[in-house]
Amino acid sequence: MSFDYSRYERYSRQILLPGFGVSTQQKLDKAKVLVVGAGGLGCPALQYLASAGVGTIGIIDDDVVSVSNLQRQVLFTEADIGFPKARKAAAVLERMNSGIGINVYNERLTTANALELFENYDVILDGTDNFSTRYLINDACVLLKKPLVFGAVSQFEGQLAVFNGEREGEQPVNYRDLFPDPPKDGEIANCADGGVLGVLPGIIGTMQANEVLKLITGMGEPLINRLLTYNALTNQTYEMILVPGDRSKQEIPVNEEEFRSTDYAAACAADNNGILISASQLAQLIDDKDTIIIDVREKGELPLLAIPHQQLPLSTLQTETPVFNGKTWVFLCQTGRRSLQAINYFSAMEGNRKMYSVDGGIIAWEKFNNKKEHDKAHS
Amino acid sequence: MTLSGIPDTNALVKQIHAQYPLLAVNKYVIAVDKKIISGNTILNENSTVALMPPFSGG
């Protein structure tokens, strides 16, 4: 593929850079980058990859735009709500730069499609929002020896790293060298539960695009075998050196066949048998005198819980160990994740009690009550 | 925070788990002087130790 010199003007500000030139622009033109997840990280990354002139960009996402995405997923507008993210993001990028190719995969990344898909790309950018897909991406990239630009955010902090990159005198490192086993569902809060400052994935996603551009062009020092953390509240950054661990080799599928038969969702599924109760089961427990209901959300979180309960923000558990009366403790939070964390914590404590977590949290509880009201009004 | 008289990372972990019990049930990696460690590591009085949890958000 030869570089179309009529497009020189478009990229003139980067071609002018010392050490860049037309030859580096040609490298970008030939490059193929796959962005997994068109969300808070994917949107800003896609913007800069497209505007920099990455010749082929793949977008894989099976989700649709929802109103709570708009606070940080900057490629979408109110008119996009309910439409597929991958298609809507691609439409914006096509208007932005008609000189590049965009491949849309409006589907979920699975062990059945990941290897074939990744093989068509030079660099993979992880912009997903869950651990099972993150481990799937990591393992596929290790098997295919593909550079992976990793980014993740939580509340006010972000992480950035380049895995499987080539760095002289070092063994390639991957995410399992940091965390060999995936955390279980509910163990770590996600954006829906813990919240996220909108600009943070904007920053981390843009940094991911920067790492991709460095990998393609050979300029600068990509964050290979390093992990950078960034705190949006303090502007503190912390960079650590990663080293290969023994455990990661045992946990990664040995070949493509084993990868295809690995159940990544199951690896993250928590064993919550006998712990989860539904909103309707909670309704039955409200009047039970031996039951205490404990809201573990932080102060000020809405909606308020309109049934008798105790408040115990999860953050306070780090410093105190409260004991409640009652034989049955029912924990509640916004979505049902933090309440599982609370149980995790109390289960290490001595004493004879039953503990439950309300599946789906207060969101499920509100839905249950709204439906009850609705049914009552129409009966 | 600044601590002194702690010989190694195992002793440090024991102390911070006593102070912050919730950490004991959470996943994190430890970096000593900006390098991720896997086993018990000797600390000197000037060591900087960082604990980092996994993030999933995107």
Coordinates of C-alpha atoms in Angstrom, one line a residue:
Chain A
M1 CA 0.0 0.0 0.0
S2 CA 1.5 3.4 -1.0
F3 CA 0.9 6.5 0.9
D4 CA -1.6 8.9 -0.6
Y5 CA 0.3 12.2 -0.7
S6 CA -2.9 14.2 -1.1
R7 CA -3.5 13.3 2.6
Y8 CA -0.1 14.8 3.6
E9 CA -1.9 18.0 4.7
R10 CA -4.2 16.2 7.0
Y11 CA -1.3 14.6 9.0
S12 CA 1.1 17.5 8.5
R13 CA 1.3 18.4 12.2
Q14 CA 2.6 15.0 13.1
I15 CA 4.7 14.4 10.0
L16 CA 6.5 17.6 11.0
L17 CA 7.6 16.1 14.3
P18 CA 11.3 15.3 14.7
G19 CA 11.9 11.7 13.7
F20 CA 8.3 11.2 12.3
G21 CA 8.1 12.1 8.6
V22 CA 6.1 10.4 5.8
S23 CA 7.7 7.0 6.5
T24 CA 6.2 6.9 10.0
Q25 CA 2.8 8.0 8.7
Q26 CA 3.0 5.1 6.3
K27 CA 3.6 2.8 9.2
L28 CA 0.4 4.0 10.8
D29 CA -1.4 3.7 7.4
K30 CA -0.4 0.0 7.2
A31 CA -1.2 -0.7 10.9
K32 CA -4.2 -2.7 12.1
V33 CA -5.5 -2.1 15.6
L34 CA -8.4 -3.9 17.3
V35 CA -10.2 -2.0 20.1
V36 CA -12.1 -4.4 22.4
G37 CA -15.0 -2.5 24.0
A38 CA -16.3 0.9 22.7
G39 CA -16.8 2.3 26.2
G40 CA -15.2 4.8 28.5
L41 CA -11.7 3.7 27.5
G42 CA -12.5 2.6 23.9
C43 CA -14.1 5.9 22.8
P44 CA -11.2 8.3 23.4
A45 CA -8.7 5.7 22.2
L46 CA -10.7 5.2 19.0
Q47 CA -10.9 9.0 18.4
Y48 CA -7.1 9.4 18.5
L49 CA -6.3 6.3 16.6
A50 CA -8.6 7.3 13.8
S51 CA -7.5 10.9 13.7
A52 CA -3.8 9.9 13.8
G53 CA -4.5 7.8 10.6
V54 CA -4.2 4.2 11.8
G55 CA -5.2 2.5 8.5
T56 CA -7.4 -0.2 9.8
I57 CA -9.3 -0.1 13.1
G58 CA -11.5 -2.9 14.4
I59 CA -14.2 -2.3 17.0
I60 CA -15.8 -5.2 18.8
D61 CA -18.6 -4.6 21.3
D62 CA -22.0 -6.3 21.7
D63 CA -23.5 -3.6 24.0
V64 CA -25.9 -0.8 23.2
V65 CA -25.6 2.8 24.3
S66 CA -27.4 3.6 27.6
V67 CA -28.0 7.0 29.2
S68 CA -25.5 6.3 32.0
N69 CA -22.8 5.8 29.4
L70 CA -22.9 9.4 28.1
Q71 CA -21.1 10.8 31.1
R72 CA -17.8 9.3 29.8
Q73 CA -18.3 7.6 26.5
V74 CA -17.7 10.6 24.4
L75 CA -18.4 9.3 20.9
F76 CA -22.1 8.9 21.7
T77 CA -25.1 11.3 21.8
E78 CA -28.5 11.1 23.4
A79 CA -29.9 10.1 20.0
D80 CA -27.7 6.9 20.1
I81 CA -29.3 5.5 23.2
G82 CA -30.5 1.9 22.5
F83 CA -28.3 1.5 19.4
P84 CA -25.2 -0.7 19.1
K85 CA -22.0 0.9 20.4
A86 CA -19.7 -0.6 17.8
R87 CA -21.9 0.7 14.9
K88 CA -22.4 4.1 16.4
A89 CA -18.7 4.6 17.2
A90 CA -17.7 3.5 13.7
A91 CA -20.2 6.0 12.1
V92 CA -18.5 8.8 14.0
L93 CA -15.0 7.7 13.1
E94 CA -16.0 7.4 9.4
R95 CA -17.1 11.0 9.4
M96 CA -13.9 11.9 11.2
N97 CA -11.6 10.2 8.8
S98 CA -12.8 8.8 5.5
G99 CA -9.3 7.7 4.6
I100 CA -9.1 4.8 7.0
G101 CA -10.9 1.4 7.1
I102 CA -13.1 0.5 10.1
N103 CA -14.3 -3.0 10.8
V104 CA -17.4 -3.3 13.0
Y105 CA -18.0 -6.5 15.1
N106 CA -21.3 -6.0 16.8
E107 CA -20.9 -9.2 18.8
R108 CA -19.4 -10.4 22.1
L109 CA -15.7 -11.4 22.2
T110 CA -15.7 -15.2 23.0
T111 CA -13.2 -18.0 23.0
A112 CA -14.8 -19.1 19.7
N113 CA -14.1 -15.8 17.8
A114 CA -11.1 -14.2 19.6
L115 CA -8.1 -16.0 18.0
E116 CA -9.3 -15.7 14.4
L117 CA -10.2 -12.1 15.0
F118 CA -6.9 -11.1 16.8
E119 CA -4.8 -12.8 14.1
N120 CA -5.9 -10.0 11.7
Y121 CA -4.6 -7.2 13.9
D122 CA -1.1 -6.0 14.9
V123 CA -2.1 -4.6 18.3
I124 CA -5.0 -5.3 20.6
L125 CA -6.4 -2.6 22.9
D126 CA -8.3 -3.7 26.0
G127 CA -11.1 -1.3 26.8
T128 CA -13.5 -3.8 28.4
D129 CA -15.3 -3.5 31.7
N130 CA -15.1 -7.0 33.2
F131 CA -12.5 -9.5 34.4
S132 CA -13.7 -12.5 32.4
T133 CA -13.2 -10.7 29.1
R134 CA -9.9 -9.2 30.3
Y135 CA -8.5 -12.6 31.1
L136 CA -9.8 -14.0 27.8
I137 CA -8.1 -11.2 25.9
N138 CA -4.8 -11.6 27.9
D139 CA -4.6 -15.3 27.3
A140 CA -5.5 -15.0 23.6
C141 CA -2.7 -12.4 23.2
V142 CA -0.2 -14.6 25.0
L143 CA -1.0 -17.5 22.7
L144 CA -0.7 -15.4 19.6
K145 CA 2.2 -13.3 21.0
K146 CA 0.3 -10.1 20.2
P147 CA 1.1 -6.8 21.9
L148 CA -1.7 -5.9 24.3
V149 CA -2.3 -2.4 25.5
F150 CA -4.1 -2.7 28.8
G151 CA -6.1 0.0 30.5
A152 CA -8.5 -0.2 33.5
V153 CA -10.2 2.4 35.8
S154 CA -11.9 2.4 39.1
Q155 CA -13.4 5.5 40.7
F156 CA -10.5 8.0 40.6
E157 CA -7.6 5.7 39.6
G158 CA -6.4 4.2 36.4
Q159 CA -3.9 1.5 35.3
L160 CA -2.0 1.3 32.1
A161 CA 0.4 -1.3 30.8
V162 CA 1.7 -2.9 27.6
F163 CA 1.8 -6.7 27.7
N164 CA 3.6 -9.2 25.4
G165 CA 5.8 -6.4 24.0
E166 CA 9.4 -6.8 23.0
R167 CA 11.9 -5.2 25.3
E168 CA 15.6 -6.0 25.0
G169 CA 16.9 -8.2 27.7
E170 CA 13.5 -8.9 29.3
Q171 CA 11.0 -11.7 29.1
P172 CA 7.5 -10.6 27.9
V173 CA 5.0 -10.1 30.8
N174 CA 1.3 -10.5 30.8
Y175 CA -1.6 -9.6 33.1
R176 CA -1.5 -13.1 34.8
D177 CA 2.0 -12.3 36.0
L178 CA 0.3 -9.6 38.1
F179 CA -2.9 -11.4 39.0
P180 CA -2.7 -15.1 38.1
D181 CA -6.4 -15.9 38.9
P182 CA -9.3 -13.7 37.9
P183 CA -11.1 -12.1 40.8
K184 CA -14.6 -13.5 41.4
D185 CA -17.7 -11.5 40.5
G186 CA -18.5 -9.0 43.2
E187 CA -15.0 -9.1 44.7
I188 CA -13.9 -5.9 42.9
A189 CA -16.3 -3.0 42.3
N190 CA -16.9 -2.0 38.6
C191 CA -18.0 1.4 37.2
A192 CA -21.7 0.6 37.7
D193 CA -21.1 -0.1 41.3
G194 CA -18.2 1.9 42.6
G195 CA -18.6 4.8 40.2
V196 CA -16.0 6.4 37.9
L197 CA -15.0 10.0 37.3
G198 CA -15.9 10.5 33.6
V199 CA -12.6 12.2 32.6
L200 CA -10.5 9.4 34.0
P201 CA -11.2 6.8 31.3
G202 CA -10.8 9.7 28.9
I203 CA -7.2 10.2 30.2
I204 CA -6.4 6.4 30.5
G205 CA -8.0 5.6 27.1
T206 CA -6.0 8.5 25.5
M207 CA -2.8 7.1 27.1
Q208 CA -3.7 3.7 25.6
A209 CA -3.9 5.3 22.2
N210 CA -0.5 6.9 22.8
E211 CA 1.0 3.5 23.7
V212 CA -0.5 2.0 20.5
L213 CA 1.0 4.8 18.4
K214 CA 4.4 4.3 20.0
L215 CA 4.3 0.5 19.4
I216 CA 3.4 1.0 15.7
T217 CA 5.8 3.9 15.0
G218 CA 8.7 2.6 17.1
M219 CA 9.0 6.1 18.6
G220 CA 9.7 6.7 22.3
E221 CA 9.5 4.0 25.0
P222 CA 6.2 2.1 25.2
L223 CA 5.2 0.9 28.7
I224 CA 6.4 -2.6 28.0
N225 CA 6.6 -4.7 31.1
R226 CA 5.7 -1.7 33.2
L227 CA 2.5 -0.8 34.9
L228 CA 1.6 2.9 35.4
T229 CA -1.1 3.9 37.9
Y230 CA -2.6 7.4 37.8
N231 CA -4.7 9.1 40.5
A232 CA -7.0 11.8 39.0
L233 CA -7.5 13.4 42.4
T234 CA -3.8 14.0 43.3
N235 CA -2.2 13.7 39.8
Q236 CA 0.1 11.2 41.4
T237 CA 1.6 8.6 39.1
Y238 CA 3.4 5.4 40.1
E239 CA 5.2 3.2 37.7
M240 CA 6.2 -0.4 38.6
I241 CA 8.3 -2.9 36.9
L242 CA 6.6 -6.2 36.2
V243 CA 8.4 -9.6 36.1
P244 CA 7.2 -12.9 34.8
G245 CA 5.7 -15.1 37.5
D246 CA 5.6 -18.9 37.8
R247 CA 1.9 -19.1 38.3
S248 CA 0.9 -17.3 35.1
K249 CA 2.3 -20.1 32.9
Q250 CA 0.2 -22.7 34.8
E251 CA -3.0 -20.7 34.4
I252 CA -2.8 -19.8 30.7
P253 CA -4.2 -22.4 28.3
V254 CA -1.3 -24.3 26.7
N255 CA -2.7 -24.2 23.2
E256 CA -5.5 -22.8 21.1
E257 CA -7.6 -25.9 21.5
E258 CA -7.5 -25.5 25.3
F259 CA -8.2 -21.8 25.0
R260 CA -11.3 -22.5 23.0
S261 CA -12.6 -24.8 25.7
T262 CA -11.9 -22.5 28.6
D263 CA -14.9 -21.1 30.4
Y264 CA -13.8 -17.6 31.4
A265 CA -17.2 -16.6 32.8
A266 CA -17.1 -19.6 35.1
A267 CA -13.6 -18.7 36.3
C268 CA -15.0 -15.4 37.6
A269 CA -18.3 -16.8 38.9
A270 CA -18.4 -16.6 42.6
D271 CA -19.7 -19.5 44.7
N272 CA -22.7 -17.7 46.1
N273 CA -24.9 -20.7 46.7
G274 CA -27.0 -20.1 49.8
I275 CA -25.9 -16.5 50.1
L276 CA -28.0 -14.7 47.5
I277 CA -31.6 -13.9 48.2
S278 CA -34.1 -12.2 45.8
A279 CA -36.0 -9.0 46.4
S280 CA -39.1 -10.9 47.1
Q281 CA -37.3 -13.0 49.7
L282 CA -36.1 -9.7 51.3
A283 CA -39.8 -8.6 51.5
Q284 CA -40.6 -11.7 53.5
L285 CA -37.7 -11.0 55.9
I286 CA -38.6 -7.3 56.7
D287 CA -40.9 -8.1 59.6
D288 CA -38.8 -10.9 61.0
K289 CA -37.6 -9.8 64.4
D290 CA -34.4 -11.9 64.2
T291 CA -33.4 -10.3 60.9
I292 CA -31.3 -7.2 60.6
I293 CA -31.0 -5.4 57.2
I294 CA -27.7 -3.6 56.6
D295 CA -27.1 -1.1 53.8
V296 CA -23.4 -1.1 53.0
R297 CA -23.5 1.8 50.5
E298 CA -21.7 5.0 51.3
K299 CA -23.5 7.9 52.9
G300 CA -25.5 10.0 50.5
E301 CA -26.1 7.3 47.9
L302 CA -29.6 7.2 46.4
P303 CA -32.2 5.9 46.4
L304 CA -32.7 5.8 50.1
L305 CA -33.8 2.5 51.5
A306 CA -37.4 2.9 52.8
I307 CA -37.4 -0.2 55.1
P308 CA -36.0 -0.4 58.7
H309 CA -32.2 -0.9 58.3
Q310 CA -28.8 -0.1 59.7
Q311 CA -26.2 1.8 57.7
L312 CA -22.7 0.5 57.5
P313 CA -20.7 2.1 54.6
L314 CA -18.3 -0.6 53.3
S315 CA -15.4 1.9 53.6
T316 CA -15.8 2.0 57.4
L317 CA -15.2 -1.7 57.5
Q318 CA -11.6 -1.0 56.9
T319 CA -11.2 0.5 60.4
E320 CA -14.0 -0.9 62.6
T321 CA -15.6 -4.3 63.3
P322 CA -19.2 -3.7 64.2
V323 CA -21.4 -6.5 65.6
F324 CA -25.2 -6.5 65.1
N325 CA -27.9 -8.2 67.0
G326 CA -30.1 -10.7 65.3
K327 CA -29.5 -14.2 64.0
T328 CA -29.9 -13.2 60.3
W329 CA -28.0 -10.4 58.6
V330 CA -29.1 -9.3 55.2
F331 CA -26.6 -7.0 53.4
L332 CA -27.7 -4.6 50.6
C333 CA -25.9 -2.3 48.3
Q334 CA -26.7 -0.6 44.9
T335 CA -26.2 -3.7 42.7
G336 CA -25.3 -6.6 44.9
R337 CA -21.6 -6.5 44.6
R338 CA -20.5 -4.6 47.7
S339 CA -22.9 -6.6 49.8
L340 CA -21.0 -9.7 48.8
Q341 CA -17.8 -8.0 49.8
A342 CA -19.3 -7.2 53.2
I343 CA -20.2 -10.9 53.7
N344 CA -16.7 -11.9 52.6
Y345 CA -15.4 -9.7 55.3
F346 CA -17.8 -10.8 58.1
S347 CA -17.4 -14.5 57.2
A348 CA -13.9 -14.3 58.7
M349 CA -15.4 -13.2 62.0
E350 CA -16.5 -15.6 64.7
G351 CA -20.1 -16.1 65.7
N352 CA -23.2 -18.0 64.8
R353 CA -25.3 -16.2 62.3
K354 CA -26.7 -16.5 58.8
M355 CA -25.7 -13.9 56.2
Y356 CA -27.4 -13.0 53.0
S357 CA -26.8 -10.6 50.1
V358 CA -29.7 -9.2 48.1
D359 CA -29.1 -10.2 44.5
G360 CA -29.2 -7.1 42.3
G361 CA -29.2 -4.8 45.3
I362 CA -31.4 -1.8 45.8
I363 CA -32.0 -1.5 42.0
A364 CA -33.6 -5.0 42.1
W365 CA -35.5 -4.1 45.3
E366 CA -36.9 -0.9 43.7
K367 CA -37.9 -2.8 40.5
F368 CA -39.7 -5.4 42.7
N369 CA -41.6 -2.7 44.6
N370 CA -42.5 -0.8 41.4
K371 CA -43.9 -4.0 39.9
K372 CA -45.9 -4.7 43.0
E373 CA -47.4 -1.3 42.9
H374 CA -48.1 -1.6 39.2
D375 CA -49.8 -5.0 39.7
K376 CA -51.8 -3.7 42.6
A377 CA -53.1 -0.7 40.5
H378 CA -54.1 -3.0 37.7
S379 CA -55.7 -5.8 39.6
Chain B
M1 CA 2.0 6.1 55.8
T2 CA 5.5 5.7 57.3
L3 CA 6.4 2.6 59.4
S4 CA 9.6 1.5 60.9
G5 CA 11.2 -1.6 62.3
I6 CA 9.5 -3.9 59.8
P7 CA 11.9 -6.6 58.6
D8 CA 10.1 -7.9 55.5
T9 CA 6.9 -7.8 53.5
N10 CA 5.3 -10.7 55.4
A11 CA 5.6 -8.7 58.6
L12 CA 4.3 -5.6 56.9
V13 CA 1.2 -7.5 55.5
K14 CA 0.5 -8.9 59.0
Q15 CA 0.5 -5.4 60.5
I16 CA -1.6 -3.7 57.8
H17 CA -4.2 -6.5 57.9
A18 CA -4.5 -6.0 61.6
Q19 CA -5.0 -2.3 61.0
Y20 CA -7.2 -2.6 57.9
P21 CA -9.0 -6.0 58.2
L22 CA -10.9 -5.5 54.9
L23 CA -7.6 -5.7 53.0
A24 CA -7.2 -9.3 54.2
V25 CA -10.1 -10.5 52.0
N26 CA -9.1 -8.3 49.0
K27 CA -6.8 -9.2 46.1
Y28 CA -3.7 -7.0 45.6
V29 CA -0.1 -7.2 44.5
I30 CA 2.8 -5.7 46.3
A31 CA 5.6 -3.6 44.8
V32 CA 8.7 -2.9 46.7
D33 CA 10.7 0.1 45.4
K34 CA 8.7 0.1 42.2
K35 CA 9.2 -3.6 41.5
I36 CA 6.4 -6.2 41.8
I37 CA 7.3 -9.0 44.2
S38 CA 5.9 -12.5 44.5
G39 CA 7.4 -13.9 47.7
N40 CA 8.5 -12.5 51.0
T41 CA 10.9 -9.7 50.5
I42 CA 13.3 -8.0 52.9
L43 CA 12.6 -4.4 53.6
N44 CA 15.1 -1.7 54.6
E45 CA 14.3 1.5 56.4
N46 CA 14.0 3.4 53.1
S47 CA 11.9 1.0 51.2
T48 CA 8.7 2.2 49.5
V49 CA 5.9 -0.3 49.4
A50 CA 2.9 0.0 47.2
L51 CA -0.2 -2.2 47.2
M52 CA -2.2 -2.4 44.0
P53 CA -5.6 -4.0 43.5
P54 CA -6.9 -5.2 40.1
F55 CA -9.3 -2.9 38.3
S56 CA -11.9 -4.0 35.9
G57 CA -13.7 -0.8 34.9
G58 CA -13.5 0.6 31.4

